[in-house]
């Protein structure tokens, strides 16, 4: 099953400038794995050294943050839209 | 060195925002085309970790900043924030949370502490930074060729 995953501006250089990519999988985790397989440059910016999604990387299934669903085990259905939405954080300390 | 051009009115708006929110950090989106910033759009600092030392643009506001860029016919080029009473250099926290390919403008704002608030706060150095591809550090860019 193919779903569309929306790519935010800073990650588009790794997806041939595309703002959406078709990916295959039954869960969010599988879709993201397919995405990083197709576009390897994304991996280090989405995942930390322990292989976990970075804290400022938010994945939404339609309008819902997957942290409040079943995280990467969240199942997806045909027609669902998945979005990678940044949090932008910083500060002097 | 990557270059970012910021017109005088946008430069002034970023500095003013940093002064107005002192002793808290300000933040906002940079919209433009290529290396040319055309607008700075102030965003609410929604951090729950202490706005004197941190800022956070939450996902819903991030989405708005992309929408705004699109409406303006430009691109989202990056974000700016202030460092109250600290140099305009990125911190480890900035590095740990940085996105690639974005310009990060930092403005140092010197003031007279919490009690004085924004009164007398003065923006100083302004710098721009880009995350290295391996996320090990930032490269400093040039602002208006300086």
Short mmCIF file of C-alpha atoms in Angstrom, two decimals:
data_model
loop_
_atom_site.label_atom_id
_atom_site.label_comp_id
_atom_site.label_asym_id
_atom_site.label_seq_id
_atom_site.Cartn_x
_atom_site.Cartn_y
_atom_site.Cartn_z
CA UNK A 1 0.00 0.00 0.00
CA UNK A 2 1.37 3.40 -0.95
CA UNK A 3 0.88 6.52 1.12
CA UNK A 4 2.05 10.04 0.67
CA UNK A 5 4.49 11.51 3.16
CA UNK A 6 4.90 15.30 3.22
CA UNK A 7 8.47 16.58 3.47
CA UNK A 8 9.28 19.90 5.19
CA UNK A 9 11.47 22.50 3.47
CA UNK A 10 14.84 21.71 5.16
CA UNK A 11 14.62 18.04 4.16
CA UNK A 12 13.68 18.55 0.50
CA UNK A 13 17.31 18.66 -0.69
CA UNK A 14 17.38 14.94 0.21
CA UNK A 15 14.20 14.09 -1.73
CA UNK A 16 15.18 15.63 -5.08
CA UNK A 17 13.34 18.81 -3.97
CA UNK A 18 10.03 16.97 -3.77
CA UNK A 19 7.59 18.12 -1.10
CA UNK A 20 5.82 14.75 -1.05
CA UNK A 21 7.09 11.21 -1.53
CA UNK A 22 5.11 8.00 -2.11
CA UNK A 23 6.16 5.31 0.36
CA UNK A 24 5.12 1.74 1.09
CA UNK A 25 4.29 0.12 4.42
CA UNK A 26 1.56 -0.83 6.85
CA UNK A 27 2.77 1.24 9.82
CA UNK A 28 4.41 4.61 10.30
CA UNK A 29 7.68 2.86 11.12
CA UNK A 30 7.57 0.91 7.87
CA UNK A 31 6.75 4.00 5.84
CA UNK A 32 9.66 5.89 7.40
CA UNK A 33 11.97 2.94 6.77
CA UNK A 34 10.94 2.96 3.11
CA UNK A 35 11.43 6.71 2.96
CA UNK A 36 14.97 6.56 4.35
CA UNK A 37 15.77 3.61 2.09
CA UNK A 38 14.76 5.66 -0.95
CA UNK A 39 16.36 8.87 0.31
CA UNK A 40 19.32 7.90 2.49
CA UNK A 41 20.36 11.46 3.33
CA UNK A 42 17.29 11.84 5.55
CA UNK A 43 18.27 9.19 8.05
CA UNK A 44 20.78 11.10 10.15
CA UNK A 45 18.45 14.06 10.45
CA UNK A 46 15.36 12.05 11.43
CA UNK A 47 16.99 9.49 13.74
CA UNK A 48 19.57 9.83 16.50
CA UNK A 49 22.60 7.58 17.01
CA UNK A 50 20.42 5.13 18.96
CA UNK A 51 18.07 4.78 16.02
CA UNK A 52 15.24 6.70 17.74
CA UNK A 53 13.33 9.52 16.10
CA UNK A 54 14.88 12.81 17.19
CA UNK A 55 12.82 14.71 19.76
CA UNK A 56 12.24 17.70 17.47
CA UNK A 57 11.01 15.52 14.60
CA UNK A 58 7.23 15.28 14.74
CA UNK A 59 5.36 12.74 12.66
CA UNK A 60 1.68 13.36 12.07
CA UNK A 61 -0.89 10.90 10.76
CA UNK A 62 -3.39 13.24 9.14
CA UNK A 63 -3.87 15.75 12.03
CA UNK A 64 -2.60 13.58 14.88
CA UNK A 65 0.87 13.43 16.40
CA UNK A 66 1.85 9.75 16.44
CA UNK A 67 3.21 10.20 19.99
CA UNK A 68 -0.44 10.19 21.07
CA UNK A 69 -1.32 7.18 18.88
CA UNK A 70 0.84 4.05 18.81
CA UNK A 71 4.02 5.92 17.86
CA UNK A 72 5.88 4.16 15.06
CA UNK A 73 3.61 1.11 15.37
CA UNK A 74 0.63 3.25 14.33
CA UNK A 75 -1.16 1.55 11.45
CA UNK A 76 -1.89 3.52 8.30
CA UNK A 77 -4.80 3.16 5.88
CA UNK A 78 -5.10 3.96 2.19
CA UNK A 79 -5.50 7.68 1.70
CA UNK A 80 -3.90 8.69 5.01
CA UNK A 81 -1.45 11.53 4.75
CA UNK A 82 1.70 11.41 6.84
CA UNK A 83 3.63 14.62 7.55
CA UNK A 84 7.07 15.28 8.97
CA UNK A 85 6.69 18.55 10.86
CA UNK A 86 9.66 20.18 12.56
CA UNK A 87 9.76 21.70 15.97
CA UNK A 88 12.39 24.42 15.85
CA UNK A 89 14.20 24.79 19.14
CA UNK A 90 17.34 26.34 20.55
CA UNK A 91 18.65 28.73 23.11
CA UNK A 92 21.87 29.83 24.67
CA UNK A 93 21.95 27.01 27.24
CA UNK B 1 31.06 30.69 3.26
CA UNK B 2 27.30 30.70 2.65
CA UNK B 3 25.88 34.15 2.39
CA UNK B 4 22.56 35.51 3.62
CA UNK B 5 21.37 38.97 2.66
CA UNK B 6 19.09 40.73 5.09
CA UNK B 7 17.62 44.10 4.13
CA UNK B 8 17.80 46.93 6.67
CA UNK B 9 14.10 46.80 7.60
CA UNK B 10 14.23 43.07 8.31
CA UNK B 11 17.47 43.47 10.26
CA UNK B 12 15.79 46.17 12.34
CA UNK B 13 12.67 44.03 12.90
CA UNK B 14 14.73 41.10 14.23
CA UNK B 15 16.69 43.39 16.57
CA UNK B 16 13.50 45.11 17.76
CA UNK B 17 11.85 41.74 18.46
CA UNK B 18 14.84 40.64 20.53
CA UNK B 19 14.74 43.86 22.52
CA UNK B 20 10.99 43.70 23.09
CA UNK B 21 11.03 40.15 24.45
CA UNK B 22 14.16 40.63 26.63
CA UNK B 23 14.96 39.00 29.07
CA UNK B 24 13.24 36.21 27.14
CA UNK B 25 14.38 34.76 23.84
CA UNK B 26 12.47 35.75 20.74
CA UNK B 27 12.09 33.62 17.64
CA UNK B 28 10.72 33.89 14.14
CA UNK B 29 10.80 32.60 10.60
CA UNK B 30 12.98 33.89 7.76
CA UNK B 31 11.23 34.00 4.41
CA UNK B 32 12.76 34.85 1.07
CA UNK B 33 14.33 33.39 -2.02
CA UNK B 34 17.75 31.78 -2.34
CA UNK B 35 20.09 33.74 -0.10
CA UNK B 36 17.87 36.82 0.02
CA UNK B 37 15.70 37.21 3.14
CA UNK B 38 12.63 39.27 2.36
CA UNK B 39 10.69 39.02 5.63
CA UNK B 40 11.08 38.02 9.25
CA UNK B 41 7.86 36.67 10.72
CA UNK B 42 7.71 36.74 14.53
CA UNK B 43 6.63 33.47 16.13
CA UNK B 44 5.53 32.83 19.71
CA UNK B 45 8.20 31.27 21.91
CA UNK B 46 6.31 28.30 23.35
CA UNK B 47 9.13 26.70 25.32
CA UNK B 48 8.25 25.23 28.70
CA UNK B 49 11.93 25.03 29.66
CA UNK B 50 12.44 28.68 30.54
CA UNK B 51 12.22 31.38 27.86
CA UNK B 52 15.25 33.21 29.27
CA UNK B 53 17.46 30.51 27.83
CA UNK B 54 15.35 28.53 25.35
CA UNK B 55 12.94 28.95 22.47
CA UNK B 56 10.54 26.60 20.76
CA UNK B 57 8.53 27.02 17.58
CA UNK B 58 5.84 24.36 17.94
CA UNK B 59 4.74 22.24 14.97
CA UNK B 60 1.50 24.18 14.38
CA UNK B 61 3.46 27.45 14.12
CA UNK B 62 6.07 25.79 11.93
CA UNK B 63 3.26 24.81 9.56
CA UNK B 64 2.05 28.41 9.52
CA UNK B 65 5.53 29.63 8.65
CA UNK B 66 5.66 27.29 5.62
CA UNK B 67 2.18 28.46 4.60
CA UNK B 68 3.20 32.08 4.98
CA UNK B 69 6.28 31.52 2.83
CA UNK B 70 4.15 29.92 0.16
CA UNK B 71 1.60 32.76 0.25
CA UNK B 72 4.41 35.25 -0.18
CA UNK B 73 5.74 33.35 -3.17
CA UNK B 74 8.99 32.63 -1.34
CA UNK B 75 10.62 29.84 0.63
CA UNK B 76 11.17 29.24 4.30
CA UNK B 77 14.92 29.95 4.56
CA UNK B 78 15.38 29.41 8.29
CA UNK B 79 14.72 30.93 11.69
CA UNK B 80 16.09 33.65 13.93
CA UNK B 81 16.30 33.81 17.70
CA UNK B 82 17.90 35.96 20.37
CA UNK B 83 20.46 35.16 23.05
CA UNK B 84 19.68 37.50 25.97
CA UNK B 85 22.90 38.54 27.73
CA UNK B 86 24.86 35.92 25.77
CA UNK B 87 26.97 36.01 22.63
CA UNK B 88 25.48 35.52 19.17
CA UNK B 89 27.03 32.09 18.86
CA UNK B 90 25.16 28.79 18.70
CA UNK B 91 25.03 26.67 21.85
CA UNK B 92 25.20 22.90 22.14
CA UNK B 93 21.42 23.00 22.57
CA UNK B 94 21.10 24.92 19.30
CA UNK B 95 23.28 22.29 17.62
CA UNK B 96 21.38 19.34 19.06
CA UNK B 97 18.09 20.70 17.70
CA UNK B 98 19.17 22.14 14.37
CA UNK B 99 17.71 21.31 10.98
CA UNK B 100 19.95 21.04 7.92
CA UNK B 101 19.82 23.58 5.09
CA UNK B 102 18.23 26.26 7.27
CA UNK B 103 19.84 29.60 8.02
CA UNK B 104 19.90 30.26 11.77
CA UNK B 105 20.26 33.92 12.60
CA UNK B 106 21.20 34.69 16.21
CA UNK B 107 21.08 38.17 17.70
CA UNK B 108 22.73 38.97 21.03
CA UNK B 109 20.66 41.26 23.26
CA UNK B 110 22.17 42.97 26.28
CA UNK B 111 19.88 44.27 28.99
CA UNK B 112 19.55 44.94 32.67
CA UNK B 113 18.00 41.67 33.84
CA UNK B 114 14.56 40.42 34.78
CA UNK B 115 13.48 43.40 36.87
CA UNK B 116 14.26 45.96 34.18
CA UNK B 117 12.62 43.85 31.49
CA UNK B 118 12.76 45.24 27.98
CA UNK B 119 13.67 48.72 29.25
CA UNK B 120 17.14 49.56 28.03
CA UNK B 121 17.61 46.24 26.23
CA UNK B 122 19.92 46.68 23.26
CA UNK B 123 20.52 44.30 20.37
CA UNK B 124 24.17 43.85 19.45
CA UNK B 125 25.95 41.30 17.28
CA UNK B 126 23.96 39.39 14.71
CA UNK B 127 25.35 36.24 13.10
CA UNK B 128 24.13 33.47 10.79
CA UNK B 129 24.86 29.74 11.00
CA UNK B 130 24.26 26.58 9.00
CA UNK B 131 24.31 23.04 10.35
CA UNK B 132 27.09 20.88 8.91
CA UNK B 133 25.84 17.83 7.05
CA UNK B 134 27.27 15.45 9.68
CA UNK B 135 25.59 17.49 12.46
CA UNK B 136 28.96 17.87 14.25
CA UNK B 137 28.84 21.68 14.40
CA UNK B 138 27.67 24.79 12.60
CA UNK B 139 29.42 26.69 9.83
CA UNK B 140 29.22 30.43 10.20
CA UNK B 141 27.76 32.21 7.19
CA UNK B 142 28.14 35.80 6.12
CA UNK B 143 25.44 38.39 6.66
CA UNK B 144 25.28 40.87 3.79
CA UNK B 145 28.79 39.84 2.77
CA UNK B 146 30.39 40.81 6.08
#
